[in-house]
mmCIF file of C-alpha atoms in Angstrom:
data_model
loop_
_atom_site.group_PDB
_atom_site.id
_atom_site.type_symbol
_atom_site.label_atom_id
_atom_site.label_comp_id
_atom_site.label_asym_id
_atom_site.label_seq_id
_atom_site.Cartn_x
_atom_site.Cartn_y
_atom_site.Cartn_z
ATOM 1 C CA MET A 1 9.449 -29.358 -63.732
ATOM 2 C CA SER A 2 11.396 -28.310 -66.302
ATOM 3 C CA LEU A 3 14.839 -26.870 -66.371
ATOM 4 C CA ALA A 4 13.696 -23.288 -67.162
ATOM 5 C CA GLY A 5 10.768 -23.682 -64.694
ATOM 6 C CA TRP A 6 13.097 -24.478 -61.919
ATOM 7 C CA ILE A 7 15.594 -21.774 -62.017
ATOM 8 C CA ALA A 8 12.311 -18.953 -62.725
ATOM 9 C CA GLY A 9 11.559 -20.404 -59.221
ATOM 10 C CA LEU A 10 14.926 -19.940 -57.662
ATOM 11 C CA ALA A 11 14.675 -16.281 -59.054
ATOM 12 C CA LEU A 12 11.365 -15.312 -57.273
ATOM 13 C CA ALA A 13 12.500 -16.984 -54.466
ATOM 14 C CA ALA A 14 15.590 -14.731 -54.157
ATOM 15 C CA GLN A 15 13.656 -11.852 -54.560
ATOM 16 C CA GLN A 16 11.104 -12.516 -52.187
ATOM 17 C CA ALA A 17 14.099 -13.136 -49.292
ATOM 18 C CA PRO A 18 14.757 -10.190 -46.799
ATOM 19 C CA PRO A 19 18.253 -8.901 -48.001
ATOM 20 C CA ALA A 20 21.192 -9.860 -45.904
ATOM 21 C CA LEU A 21 22.206 -7.532 -43.370
ATOM 22 C CA ASP A 22 25.259 -5.900 -43.700
ATOM 23 C CA PRO A 23 27.673 -6.767 -40.387
ATOM 24 C CA ASP A 24 29.361 -3.407 -40.945
ATOM 25 C CA LEU A 25 26.219 -1.341 -40.548
ATOM 26 C CA PRO A 26 23.913 -0.928 -37.280
ATOM 27 C CA PRO A 27 21.060 -2.879 -36.782
ATOM 28 C CA PRO A 28 17.535 -1.127 -37.889
ATOM 29 C CA ALA A 29 15.701 0.756 -35.230
ATOM 30 C CA PRO A 30 12.705 -0.915 -33.692
ATOM 31 C CA ASN A 31 9.466 0.340 -34.568
ATOM 32 C CA PRO A 32 8.929 3.016 -32.094
ATOM 33 C CA ALA A 33 4.966 2.144 -32.295
ATOM 34 C CA VAL A 34 5.560 -0.934 -29.939
ATOM 35 C CA TRP A 35 6.960 1.117 -27.270
ATOM 36 C CA TRP A 36 3.421 2.298 -26.123
ATOM 37 C CA SER A 37 1.647 -1.510 -26.747
ATOM 38 C CA PRO A 38 3.854 -4.160 -25.067
ATOM 39 C CA GLU A 39 1.852 -6.992 -23.525
ATOM 40 C CA ILE A 40 0.893 -6.250 -19.387
ATOM 41 C CA PRO A 41 1.064 -9.217 -17.401
ATOM 42 C CA ARG A 42 -1.275 -9.647 -14.577
ATOM 43 C CA PRO A 43 0.127 -9.046 -11.259
ATOM 44 C CA SER A 44 0.048 -11.394 -8.728
ATOM 45 C CA SER A 45 -1.717 -11.014 -5.476
ATOM 46 C CA GLU A 46 1.179 -10.284 -3.626
ATOM 47 C CA ILE A 47 2.100 -7.370 -5.880
ATOM 48 C CA GLU A 48 -1.719 -5.855 -6.136
ATOM 49 C CA PRO A 49 -3.949 -8.061 -3.997
ATOM 50 C CA LEU A 50 -7.503 -6.326 -5.214
ATOM 51 C CA HIS A 51 -5.935 -5.853 -9.084
ATOM 52 C CA GLY A 52 -8.578 -5.905 -11.613
ATOM 53 C CA ARG A 53 -11.807 -4.937 -9.870
ATOM 54 C CA ARG A 54 -14.312 -1.931 -11.082
ATOM 55 C CA LEU A 55 -17.019 -0.008 -9.609
ATOM 56 C CA GLY A 56 -20.798 -1.496 -9.464
ATOM 57 C CA ARG A 57 -23.295 0.103 -11.161
ATOM 58 C CA ARG A 58 -24.100 1.092 -7.542
ATOM 59 C CA GLU A 59 -21.012 1.390 -5.552
ATOM 60 C CA GLU A 60 -19.299 4.588 -4.928
ATOM 61 C CA PRO A 61 -15.618 5.752 -4.177
ATOM 62 C CA VAL A 62 -14.597 5.491 -0.789
ATOM 63 C CA PRO A 63 -13.401 9.346 0.201
ATOM 64 C CA ILE A 64 -9.631 9.310 1.423
ATOM 65 C CA ALA A 65 -7.788 12.073 3.244
ATOM 66 C CA ASN A 66 -4.874 10.554 4.848
ATOM 67 C CA GLY A 67 -2.618 13.215 2.993
ATOM 68 C CA VAL A 68 -1.364 11.264 0.492
ATOM 69 C CA ASP A 69 -1.084 12.226 -3.273
ATOM 70 C CA PRO A 70 -2.074 9.462 -5.573
ATOM 71 C CA LEU A 71 1.025 10.090 -7.354
ATOM 72 C CA LEU A 72 3.142 10.047 -4.460
ATOM 73 C CA TYR A 73 1.857 6.117 -3.678
ATOM 74 C CA ARG A 74 3.176 5.500 -7.536
ATOM 75 C CA LEU A 75 6.488 6.927 -6.916
ATOM 76 C CA TRP A 76 6.689 4.396 -3.724
ATOM 77 C CA GLY A 77 5.484 1.360 -6.291
ATOM 78 C CA LEU A 78 2.079 1.243 -4.600
ATOM 79 C CA GLN A 79 -1.345 1.381 -5.979
ATOM 80 C CA PRO A 80 -3.319 4.550 -4.695
ATOM 81 C CA LEU A 81 -5.331 3.617 -1.786
ATOM 82 C CA GLN A 82 -8.146 6.067 -3.575
ATOM 83 C CA ASN A 83 -8.170 3.325 -6.507
ATOM 84 C CA GLN A 84 -8.525 0.481 -4.286
ATOM 85 C CA LEU A 85 -12.027 -1.426 -4.070
ATOM 86 C CA VAL A 86 -12.784 -3.290 -0.782
ATOM 87 C CA ARG A 87 -15.866 -4.877 -0.385
ATOM 88 C CA ARG A 88 -17.801 -6.287 2.700
ATOM 89 C CA GLY A 89 -15.319 -8.713 5.290
ATOM 90 C CA GLU A 90 -12.416 -7.139 3.764
ATOM 91 C CA MET A 91 -9.887 -4.171 4.917
ATOM 92 C CA VAL A 92 -6.826 -2.459 4.106
ATOM 93 C CA LEU A 93 -4.667 -1.158 6.938
ATOM 94 C CA GLU A 94 -1.904 1.468 5.952
ATOM 95 C CA VAL A 95 0.724 2.924 7.942
ATOM 96 C CA TRP A 96 2.973 5.489 7.113
ATOM 97 C CA ALA A 97 5.653 6.153 9.274
ATOM 98 C CA ARG A 98 8.360 9.431 9.236
ATOM 99 C CA PRO A 99 11.206 10.541 11.493
ATOM 100 C CA SER A 100 11.775 13.658 12.778
ATOM 101 C CA ARG A 101 15.349 13.218 12.060
ATOM 102 C CA GLY A 102 16.354 12.315 9.153
ATOM 103 C CA VAL A 103 14.864 11.592 5.534
ATOM 104 C CA ARG A 104 14.236 7.785 5.957
ATOM 105 C CA GLN A 105 10.372 6.904 5.525
ATOM 106 C CA ALA A 106 8.630 3.608 5.165
ATOM 107 C CA VAL A 107 4.877 2.660 4.402
ATOM 108 C CA ILE A 108 3.177 -0.737 5.034
ATOM 109 C CA ARG A 109 0.008 -2.055 3.196
ATOM 110 C CA VAL A 110 -1.668 -5.090 5.047
ATOM 111 C CA THR A 111 -4.748 -6.134 2.713
ATOM 112 C CA THR A 112 -7.368 -8.941 3.775
ATOM 113 C CA ARG A 113 -9.686 -10.761 1.300
ATOM 114 C CA ARG A 114 -12.551 -12.266 1.628
ATOM 115 C CA ASP A 115 -11.050 -15.340 0.403
ATOM 116 C CA GLY A 116 -9.485 -16.350 3.566
ATOM 117 C CA ARG A 117 -6.295 -14.774 1.829
ATOM 118 C CA ALA A 118 -3.871 -11.363 3.345
ATOM 119 C CA PHE A 119 -1.175 -9.657 1.914
ATOM 120 C CA VAL A 120 1.360 -6.960 2.803
ATOM 121 C CA GLN A 121 3.441 -4.657 0.679
ATOM 122 C CA ALA A 122 6.235 -2.602 2.160
ATOM 123 C CA ARG A 123 8.252 -0.209 1.592
ATOM 124 C CA ALA A 124 11.092 2.268 2.886
ATOM 125 C CA GLY A 125 13.264 4.879 0.908
ATOM 126 C CA LEU A 126 14.804 8.368 1.045
ATOM 127 C CA GLY A 127 11.926 10.918 0.424
ATOM 128 C CA CYS A 128 14.362 13.596 -0.257
ATOM 129 C CA CYS A 129 17.494 14.784 -2.539
ATOM 130 C CA THR A 130 16.030 13.313 -5.612
ATOM 131 C CA PRO A 131 12.817 13.268 -7.609
ATOM 132 C CA GLU A 132 12.322 9.365 -7.243
ATOM 133 C CA ILE A 133 12.123 7.975 -4.070
ATOM 134 C CA ASP A 134 15.951 6.825 -3.906
ATOM 135 C CA ARG A 135 17.057 3.559 -2.150
ATOM 136 C CA ARG A 136 13.816 1.752 -2.109
ATOM 137 C CA VAL A 137 13.308 -1.751 -0.707
ATOM 138 C CA ASP A 138 10.459 -3.386 -1.488
ATOM 139 C CA ILE A 139 8.230 -6.055 0.213
ATOM 140 C CA ASN A 140 5.877 -7.865 -1.548
ATOM 141 C CA ALA A 141 4.360 -11.323 0.196
ATOM 142 C CA GLU A 142 1.074 -13.365 0.990
ATOM 143 C CA LEU A 143 0.470 -13.235 5.276
ATOM 144 C CA PRO A 144 0.452 -16.603 7.110
ATOM 145 C CA SER A 145 -3.066 -17.778 8.136
ATOM 146 C CA GLU A 146 -2.381 -17.501 11.858
ATOM 147 C CA GLN A 147 -1.943 -13.655 11.339
ATOM 148 C CA ILE A 148 -4.991 -13.403 9.528
ATOM 149 C CA PRO A 149 -7.386 -13.294 12.927
ATOM 150 C CA ALA A 150 -6.027 -10.333 14.568
ATOM 151 C CA LEU A 151 -5.862 -8.288 11.155
ATOM 152 C CA LYS A 152 -9.900 -8.491 11.008
ATOM 153 C CA ALA A 153 -10.871 -7.945 14.478
ATOM 154 C CA LEU A 154 -8.656 -4.571 14.337
ATOM 155 C CA SER A 155 -11.868 -2.779 12.068
ATOM 156 C CA GLY A 156 -13.988 -3.194 14.889
ATOM 157 C CA ASP A 157 -11.294 -1.947 17.765
ATOM 158 C CA ALA A 158 -12.295 1.735 19.671
ATOM 159 C CA MET A 159 -9.344 3.340 18.529
ATOM 160 C CA TRP A 160 -10.834 4.390 15.586
ATOM 161 C CA GLY A 161 -13.260 6.490 17.175
ATOM 162 C CA GLN A 162 -10.644 8.549 18.662
ATOM 163 C CA PRO A 163 -10.249 12.326 17.244
ATOM 164 C CA ARG A 164 -8.212 12.156 13.932
ATOM 165 C CA ASP A 165 -5.619 14.961 15.560
ATOM 166 C CA VAL A 166 -4.804 15.056 19.150
ATOM 167 C CA THR A 167 -3.256 16.962 21.868
ATOM 168 C CA VAL A 168 -2.310 14.870 25.312
ATOM 169 C CA ASP A 169 -3.928 15.960 28.757
ATOM 170 C CA TYR A 170 -1.823 14.387 31.201
ATOM 171 C CA GLY A 171 -4.286 15.852 34.233
ATOM 172 C CA ASP A 172 -2.943 19.350 34.411
ATOM 173 C CA GLY A 173 -3.432 20.921 31.117
ATOM 174 C CA SER A 174 -2.711 19.884 27.589
ATOM 175 C CA VAL A 175 0.209 19.593 25.359
ATOM 176 C CA SER A 176 0.490 20.314 21.846
ATOM 177 C CA PRO A 177 1.841 17.782 19.561
ATOM 178 C CA VAL A 178 5.468 18.862 18.688
ATOM 179 C CA CYS A 179 7.828 15.631 17.502
ATOM 180 C CA LEU A 180 11.022 16.927 17.998
ATOM 181 C CA ASP A 181 12.991 13.345 18.459
ATOM 182 C CA GLY A 182 10.846 10.280 17.418
ATOM 183 C CA VAL A 183 8.623 8.864 14.709
ATOM 184 C CA ALA A 184 5.181 10.812 13.709
ATOM 185 C CA TRP A 185 2.399 7.833 12.404
ATOM 186 C CA ASP A 186 -0.105 8.001 10.092
ATOM 187 C CA ILE A 187 -3.009 4.867 10.022
ATOM 188 C CA THR A 188 -5.682 4.421 7.568
ATOM 189 C CA LEU A 189 -8.370 2.324 7.876
ATOM 190 C CA LEU A 190 -10.287 0.941 4.729
ATOM 191 C CA VAL A 191 -13.097 -0.912 4.926
ATOM 192 C CA ALA A 192 -16.477 -1.249 3.071
ATOM 193 C CA GLY A 193 -17.834 2.144 2.063
ATOM 194 C CA GLN A 194 -16.090 3.699 4.827
ATOM 195 C CA ALA A 195 -12.224 5.074 5.632
ATOM 196 C CA ARG A 196 -10.943 6.238 8.996
ATOM 197 C CA HIS A 197 -7.448 8.498 9.235
ATOM 198 C CA LEU A 198 -5.287 9.107 11.967
ATOM 199 C CA ARG A 199 -2.151 10.863 12.610
ATOM 200 C CA ARG A 200 -0.176 10.765 15.917
ATOM 201 C CA ALA A 201 2.710 12.900 16.870
ATOM 202 C CA CYS A 202 6.003 10.714 18.696
ATOM 203 C CA ASP A 203 4.437 11.165 22.389
ATOM 204 C CA ASP A 204 4.943 8.199 23.849
ATOM 205 C CA ALA A 205 1.172 8.597 25.023
ATOM 206 C CA GLU A 206 -0.040 9.501 21.630
ATOM 207 C CA VAL A 207 1.523 6.507 19.955
ATOM 208 C CA GLY A 208 0.265 4.209 22.602
ATOM 209 C CA SER A 209 -3.306 4.972 21.766
ATOM 210 C CA ILE A 210 -2.985 3.225 18.207
ATOM 211 C CA ALA A 211 -0.265 0.501 18.895
ATOM 212 C CA ARG A 212 -2.500 -2.526 18.601
ATOM 213 C CA ALA A 213 -2.736 -1.172 15.287
ATOM 214 C CA LEU A 214 0.963 -0.270 14.456
ATOM 215 C CA GLY A 215 2.121 -3.916 16.156
ATOM 216 C CA LEU A 216 -0.025 -5.468 13.822
ATOM 217 C CA ALA A 217 1.188 -3.889 10.816
ATOM 218 C CA LEU A 218 5.000 -3.936 11.525
ATOM 219 C CA ASN A 219 4.693 -7.352 12.666
ATOM 220 C CA ALA A 220 3.371 -8.150 8.962
ATOM 221 C CA ALA A 221 6.539 -6.694 7.586
ATOM 222 C CA VAL A 222 9.613 -6.776 9.468
ATOM 223 C CA GLY A 223 12.263 -9.875 9.056
ATOM 224 C CA ARG A 224 11.527 -10.021 5.521
ATOM 225 C CA ASP A 225 14.186 -8.087 4.373
ATOM 226 C CA ALA A 226 17.229 -6.598 6.319
ATOM 227 C CA ARG A 227 17.301 -3.292 5.057
ATOM 228 C CA PHE A 228 13.665 -2.564 5.818
ATOM 229 C CA ASP A 229 14.415 -3.901 9.546
ATOM 230 C CA ALA A 230 17.041 -1.317 9.655
ATOM 231 C CA VAL A 231 14.544 1.269 9.957
ATOM 232 C CA PHE A 232 12.490 -0.242 12.792
ATOM 233 C CA PRO A 233 15.528 -0.964 15.097
ATOM 234 C CA ARG A 234 12.639 -2.376 17.777
ATOM 235 C CA GLY A 235 11.081 -4.334 15.465
ATOM 236 C CA ALA A 236 7.218 -4.706 15.799
ATOM 237 C CA ASP A 237 8.045 -3.629 19.604
ATOM 238 C CA VAL A 238 5.626 -1.217 20.705
ATOM 239 C CA SER A 239 5.272 -2.094 24.084
ATOM 240 C CA ARG A 240 6.478 1.815 25.849
ATOM 241 C CA GLN A 241 4.047 3.084 23.802
ATOM 242 C CA GLN A 242 1.449 1.054 24.831
ATOM 243 C CA ALA A 243 2.624 1.371 28.674
ATOM 244 C CA ALA A 244 2.700 4.882 28.014
ATOM 245 C CA TYR A 245 -0.596 5.352 27.179
ATOM 246 C CA ASP A 246 -1.905 2.956 29.638
ATOM 247 C CA GLN A 247 -0.478 4.974 32.386
ATOM 248 C CA LEU A 248 -1.805 8.160 30.910
ATOM 249 C CA ILE A 249 -5.404 7.126 31.027
ATOM 250 C CA ALA A 250 -4.564 5.295 34.674
ATOM 251 C CA ALA A 251 -3.784 8.721 35.748
ATOM 252 C CA GLY A 252 -6.982 10.870 34.868
ATOM 253 C CA GLY A 253 -5.368 11.738 31.451
ATOM 254 C CA GLN A 254 -6.900 12.052 27.977
ATOM 255 C CA LEU A 255 -6.423 12.762 24.132
ATOM 256 C CA LYS A 256 -8.602 15.684 23.280
ATOM 257 C CA PRO A 257 -9.268 16.923 20.413
ATOM 258 C CA ALA A 258 -6.328 18.920 18.541
ATOM 259 C CA ALA A 259 -7.161 22.765 17.536
ATOM 260 C CA ASN A 260 -7.081 21.721 14.294
ATOM 261 C CA ALA A 261 -8.560 18.554 14.101
ATOM 262 C CA ARG A 262 -10.531 17.832 10.587
ATOM 263 C CA PRO A 263 -13.543 15.449 10.663
ATOM 264 C CA GLN A 264 -13.024 12.294 8.808
ATOM 265 C CA PRO A 265 -14.272 11.857 5.446
ATOM 266 C CA PRO A 266 -17.615 10.859 4.607
ATOM 267 C CA ALA A 267 -18.880 7.380 4.458
ATOM 268 C CA VAL A 268 -20.585 5.536 1.221
ATOM 269 C CA PRO A 269 -23.626 3.955 1.062
ATOM 270 C CA LEU A 270 -22.992 0.226 0.289
ATOM 271 C CA PRO A 271 -24.993 -1.459 -2.463
ATOM 272 C CA SER A 272 -27.484 -4.574 -1.179
ATOM 273 C CA GLU A 273 -25.590 -8.056 -0.990
ATOM 274 C CA ASP A 274 -27.456 -9.320 -3.952
ATOM 275 C CA GLU A 275 -26.306 -6.690 -6.211
ATOM 276 C CA PRO A 276 -23.269 -8.378 -8.798
ATOM 277 C CA GLU A 277 -19.928 -7.233 -8.228
ATOM 278 C CA ALA A 278 -17.768 -6.082 -11.077
ATOM 279 C CA ASP A 279 -14.700 -7.333 -11.896
ATOM 280 C CA ALA A 280 -13.454 -9.897 -8.987
ATOM 281 C CA PRO A 281 -9.972 -10.407 -8.910
ATOM 282 C CA ALA A 282 -8.988 -14.331 -10.265
ATOM 283 C CA ALA A 283 -7.275 -15.626 -7.520
ATOM 284 C CA THR A 284 -4.146 -16.685 -8.015
ATOM 285 C CA PRO A 285 -1.901 -19.735 -6.488
ATOM 286 C CA PRO A 286 -0.100 -18.853 -3.400
ATOM 287 C CA THR A 287 3.748 -18.516 -3.994
ATOM 288 C CA SER A 288 6.469 -20.690 -1.874
ATOM 289 C CA GLN A 289 8.470 -17.615 -1.702
ATOM 290 C CA PRO A 290 7.724 -14.020 -0.379
ATOM 291 C CA VAL A 291 7.816 -12.069 -3.730
ATOM 292 C CA SER A 292 10.689 -9.051 -3.288
#
C-alpha cells in the first residue's frame, strides 16, 4: 500500500469513528422507545405457578365472585385469580385475612399442580393511607411434598357445601355476624370448572366451620418471614375456633344462610380429556431456597 493510500485510510476511519464524549457535558439521553420494549424474563414457578396458560378452544373462564377486583390483586403483587387457569387434578386455595381493628391485611394463595408440585404465595401489608400497599411483605415458595396430600384432599371437604354467608344459630335463635374484635376471613377454592367462596366473620364458631382450610393455608405460609408471622400471633393454630364450631354442633346449633347470602357463581363445562390444552407451563427446576 502506498503512503498516500495509508493516509487516506486513516482519514476515513477518523470520519467513521464516533465523536469523543465531552466530560463536561451530560451523557446523551437514552432512547425512550427502549422503555416500552424490555425483555421480560419468564417468572419462576414459585412466583407464578400457572404462568403462560391460555384457554383452549373449548375452555371457558371460571367466574370468580370473592369481592376482590383484579387490579387489587396486582397491588398485592399477585396475578388476578380471575386469570388463573386451573385444569383437572389442580387446585387454588386463597385466604384473605382482614382484622376488624387496624389496617394490616394478609392474603395466602396455595396452588397445587398436576405435576405433583405445590406452591405458596403470601402477602401482608397495610391496606390504607397510601395509594400502594404499604410495608408489603412477599413470600413465594415451593411447598414440601408432605404438605401436598392434605391440600389436594381439601377440594372434597364438606365445608364447600356451606352457605356462602352465614349467621350462627346457637339453638335459641340466630346471631347476626358482627366482627367487633377479631379477624374476618374470605376463602376461595378454585378447581377445574368451578369456584367456591365462603365469608366468615370473627365469631369463633363461624371461623371454626372453615378451620381445616385456614389451618392448611396458614401452615403453608407461616415460618418463612418473621414480619409476616407477626400478623398471625397464633401461627397456624385454629384449634380454638374448631372447638367452638364442634361445641355449636354438639349443642344442637347450626350455621344458617344469612339474610343477604348470595348464591355461588355457576360452574362452567369442562372440555373432554382428549381435547388438547393450550400453553401448558414448562416446568422450572425447584429452588433450594424459598424466593421472597
